[in-house]
PDB file of C-alpha atoms in Angstrom:
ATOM      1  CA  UNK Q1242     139.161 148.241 138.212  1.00 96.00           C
ATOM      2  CA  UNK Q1243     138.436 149.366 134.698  1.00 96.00           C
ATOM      3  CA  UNK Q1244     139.227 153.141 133.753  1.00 97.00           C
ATOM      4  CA  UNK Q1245     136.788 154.233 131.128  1.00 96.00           C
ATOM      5  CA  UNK Q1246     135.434 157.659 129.228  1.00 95.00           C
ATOM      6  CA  UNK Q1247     132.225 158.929 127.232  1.00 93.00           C
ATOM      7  CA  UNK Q1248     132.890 160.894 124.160  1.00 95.00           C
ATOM      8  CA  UNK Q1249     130.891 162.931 121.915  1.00 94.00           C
ATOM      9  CA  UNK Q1250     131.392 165.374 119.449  1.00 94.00           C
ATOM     10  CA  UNK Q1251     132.550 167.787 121.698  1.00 92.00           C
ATOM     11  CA  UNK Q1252     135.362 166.192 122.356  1.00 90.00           C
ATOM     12  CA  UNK Q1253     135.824 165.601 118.585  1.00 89.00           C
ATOM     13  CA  UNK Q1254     139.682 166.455 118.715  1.00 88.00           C
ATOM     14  CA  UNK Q1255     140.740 163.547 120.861  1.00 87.00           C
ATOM     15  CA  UNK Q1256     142.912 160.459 119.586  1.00 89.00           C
ATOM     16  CA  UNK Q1257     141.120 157.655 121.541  1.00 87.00           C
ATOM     17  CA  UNK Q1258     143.904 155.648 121.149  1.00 86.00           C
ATOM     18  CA  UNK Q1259     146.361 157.771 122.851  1.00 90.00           C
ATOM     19  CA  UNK Q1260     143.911 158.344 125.895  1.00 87.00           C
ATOM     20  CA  UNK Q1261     145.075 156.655 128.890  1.00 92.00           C
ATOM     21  CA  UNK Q1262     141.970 153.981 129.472  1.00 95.00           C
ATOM     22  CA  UNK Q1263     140.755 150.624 129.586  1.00 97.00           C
ATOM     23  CA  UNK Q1264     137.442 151.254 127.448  1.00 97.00           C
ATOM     24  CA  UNK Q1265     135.414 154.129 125.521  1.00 97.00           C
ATOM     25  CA  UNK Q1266     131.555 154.231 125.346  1.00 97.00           C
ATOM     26  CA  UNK Q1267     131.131 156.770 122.495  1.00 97.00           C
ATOM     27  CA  UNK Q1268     127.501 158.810 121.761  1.00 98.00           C
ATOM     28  CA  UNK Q1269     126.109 157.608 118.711  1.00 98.00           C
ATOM     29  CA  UNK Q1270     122.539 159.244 118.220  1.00 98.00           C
ATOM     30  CA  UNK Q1271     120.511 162.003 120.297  1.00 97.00           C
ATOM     31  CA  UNK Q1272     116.721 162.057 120.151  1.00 96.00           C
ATOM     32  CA  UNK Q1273     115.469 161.127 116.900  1.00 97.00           C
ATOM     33  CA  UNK Q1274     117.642 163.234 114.808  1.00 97.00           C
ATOM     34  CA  UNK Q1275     121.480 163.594 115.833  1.00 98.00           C
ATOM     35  CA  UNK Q1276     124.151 161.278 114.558  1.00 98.00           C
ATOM     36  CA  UNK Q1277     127.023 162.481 115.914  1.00 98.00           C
ATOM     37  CA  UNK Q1278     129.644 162.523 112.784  1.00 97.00           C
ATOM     38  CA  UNK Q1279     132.650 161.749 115.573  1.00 97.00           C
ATOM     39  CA  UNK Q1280     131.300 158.241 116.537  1.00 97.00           C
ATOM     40  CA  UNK Q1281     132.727 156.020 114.264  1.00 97.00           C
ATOM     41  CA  UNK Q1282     136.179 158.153 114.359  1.00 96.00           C
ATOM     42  CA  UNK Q1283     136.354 157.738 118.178  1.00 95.00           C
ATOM     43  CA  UNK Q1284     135.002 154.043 117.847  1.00 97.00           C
ATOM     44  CA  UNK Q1285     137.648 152.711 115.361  1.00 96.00           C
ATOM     45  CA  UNK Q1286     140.454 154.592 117.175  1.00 95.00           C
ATOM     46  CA  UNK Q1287     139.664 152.859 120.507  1.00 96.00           C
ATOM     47  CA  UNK Q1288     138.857 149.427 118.816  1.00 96.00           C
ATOM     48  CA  UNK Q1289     142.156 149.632 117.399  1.00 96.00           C
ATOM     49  CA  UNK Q1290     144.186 149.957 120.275  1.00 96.00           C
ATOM     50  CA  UNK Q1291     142.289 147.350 122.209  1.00 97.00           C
ATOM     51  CA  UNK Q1292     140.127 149.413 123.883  1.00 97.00           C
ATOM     52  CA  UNK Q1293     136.697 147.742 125.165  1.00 97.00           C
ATOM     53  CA  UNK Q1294     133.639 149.505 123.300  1.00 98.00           C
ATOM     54  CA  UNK Q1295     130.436 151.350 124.141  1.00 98.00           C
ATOM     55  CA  UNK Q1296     128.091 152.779 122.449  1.00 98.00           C
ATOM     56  CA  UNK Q1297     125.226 155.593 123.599  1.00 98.00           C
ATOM     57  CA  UNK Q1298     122.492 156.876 122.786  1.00 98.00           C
ATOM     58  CA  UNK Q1299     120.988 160.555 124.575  1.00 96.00           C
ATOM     59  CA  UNK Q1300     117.650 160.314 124.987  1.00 93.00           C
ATOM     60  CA  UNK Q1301     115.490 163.561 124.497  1.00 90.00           C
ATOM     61  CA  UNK Q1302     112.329 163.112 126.046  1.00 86.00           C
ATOM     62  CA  UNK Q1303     112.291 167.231 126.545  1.00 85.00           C
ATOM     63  CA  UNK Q1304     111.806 167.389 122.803  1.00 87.00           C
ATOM     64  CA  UNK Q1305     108.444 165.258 122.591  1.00 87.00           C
ATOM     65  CA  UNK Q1306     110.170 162.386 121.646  1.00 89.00           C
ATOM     66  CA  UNK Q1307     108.636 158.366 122.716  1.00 91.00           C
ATOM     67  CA  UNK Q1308     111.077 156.148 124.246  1.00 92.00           C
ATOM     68  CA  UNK Q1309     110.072 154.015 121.352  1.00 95.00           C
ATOM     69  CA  UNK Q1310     111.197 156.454 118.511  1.00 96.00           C
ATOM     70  CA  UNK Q1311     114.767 157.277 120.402  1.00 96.00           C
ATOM     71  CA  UNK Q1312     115.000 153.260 120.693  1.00 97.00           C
ATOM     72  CA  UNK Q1313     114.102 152.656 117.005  1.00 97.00           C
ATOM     73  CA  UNK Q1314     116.724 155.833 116.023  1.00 98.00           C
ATOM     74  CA  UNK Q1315     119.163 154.609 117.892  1.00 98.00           C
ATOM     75  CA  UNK Q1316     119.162 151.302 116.641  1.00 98.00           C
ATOM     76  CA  UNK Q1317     118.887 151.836 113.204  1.00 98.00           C
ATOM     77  CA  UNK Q1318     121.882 154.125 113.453  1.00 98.00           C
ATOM     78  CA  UNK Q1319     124.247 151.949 115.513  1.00 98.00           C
ATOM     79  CA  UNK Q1320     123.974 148.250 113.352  1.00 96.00           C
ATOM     80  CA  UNK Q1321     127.095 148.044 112.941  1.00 96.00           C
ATOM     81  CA  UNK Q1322     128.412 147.915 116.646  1.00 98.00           C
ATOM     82  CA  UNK Q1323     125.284 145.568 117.713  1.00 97.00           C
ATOM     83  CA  UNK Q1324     127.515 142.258 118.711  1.00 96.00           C
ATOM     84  CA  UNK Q1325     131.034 144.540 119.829  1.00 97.00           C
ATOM     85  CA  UNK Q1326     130.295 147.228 121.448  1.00 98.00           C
ATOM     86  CA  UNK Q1327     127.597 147.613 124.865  1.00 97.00           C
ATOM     87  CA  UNK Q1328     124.532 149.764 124.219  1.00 98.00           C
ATOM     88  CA  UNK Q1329     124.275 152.297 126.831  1.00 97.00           C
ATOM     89  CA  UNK Q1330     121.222 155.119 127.348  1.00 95.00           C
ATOM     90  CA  UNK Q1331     121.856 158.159 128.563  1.00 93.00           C
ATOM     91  CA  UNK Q1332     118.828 160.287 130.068  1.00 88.00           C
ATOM     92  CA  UNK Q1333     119.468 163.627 132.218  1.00 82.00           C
ATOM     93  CA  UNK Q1334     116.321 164.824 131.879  1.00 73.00           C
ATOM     94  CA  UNK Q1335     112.669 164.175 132.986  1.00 62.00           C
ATOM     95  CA  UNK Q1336     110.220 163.703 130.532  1.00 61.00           C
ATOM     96  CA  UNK Q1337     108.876 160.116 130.287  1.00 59.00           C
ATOM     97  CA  UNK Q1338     107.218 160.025 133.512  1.00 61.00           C
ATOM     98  CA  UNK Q1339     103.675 159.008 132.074  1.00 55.00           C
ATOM     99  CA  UNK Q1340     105.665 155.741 129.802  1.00 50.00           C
TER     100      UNK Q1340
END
């Protein structure tokens, strides 16, 4: 069994590398207007000790948003991890009911 954790900038302080785990999915964008400035500090820190890589994006439907525009965000923010790391979405809320 794997042992894995989701970061984000609130848990901007961490040394991925030091963290006891077999892979890190990190958040990389939120609705159509968040890049989270910790992403690429958490990504390379896990890439570098081996860690297998993740990448997410939190979806904001709440905020008016299309599942289109979070998809085109997301991926315009994230090219650099397309081929390395899994794309993962993360949606807590309700919101795109009608798509």
């Amino acid at each position: 069994m794997l042992k894995g954790i989701d970061v984000s900038s609130h848990q901007k302080a961490m040394d991925m590398s030091t963290y006891p785990c077999d892979f890190v999915i990190c958040e990389a964008t939120e609705g159509t207007g968040y890049v989270n400035p910790f992403c690429d500090i958490h990504y390379q820190q896990a890439k570098s000790s081996g860690k297998l890589l993740g990448v997410y994006h939190y979806a904001r439907p709440d905020a008016g948003n299309s599942p289109e525009a979070e998809a085109d965000y997301f991926l315009r923010n994230i090219t650099g991890y397309i081929g390395e790391a899994i794309l993962a979405l993360d949606l807590e809320c309700t919101g795109w009911q009608k798509y």
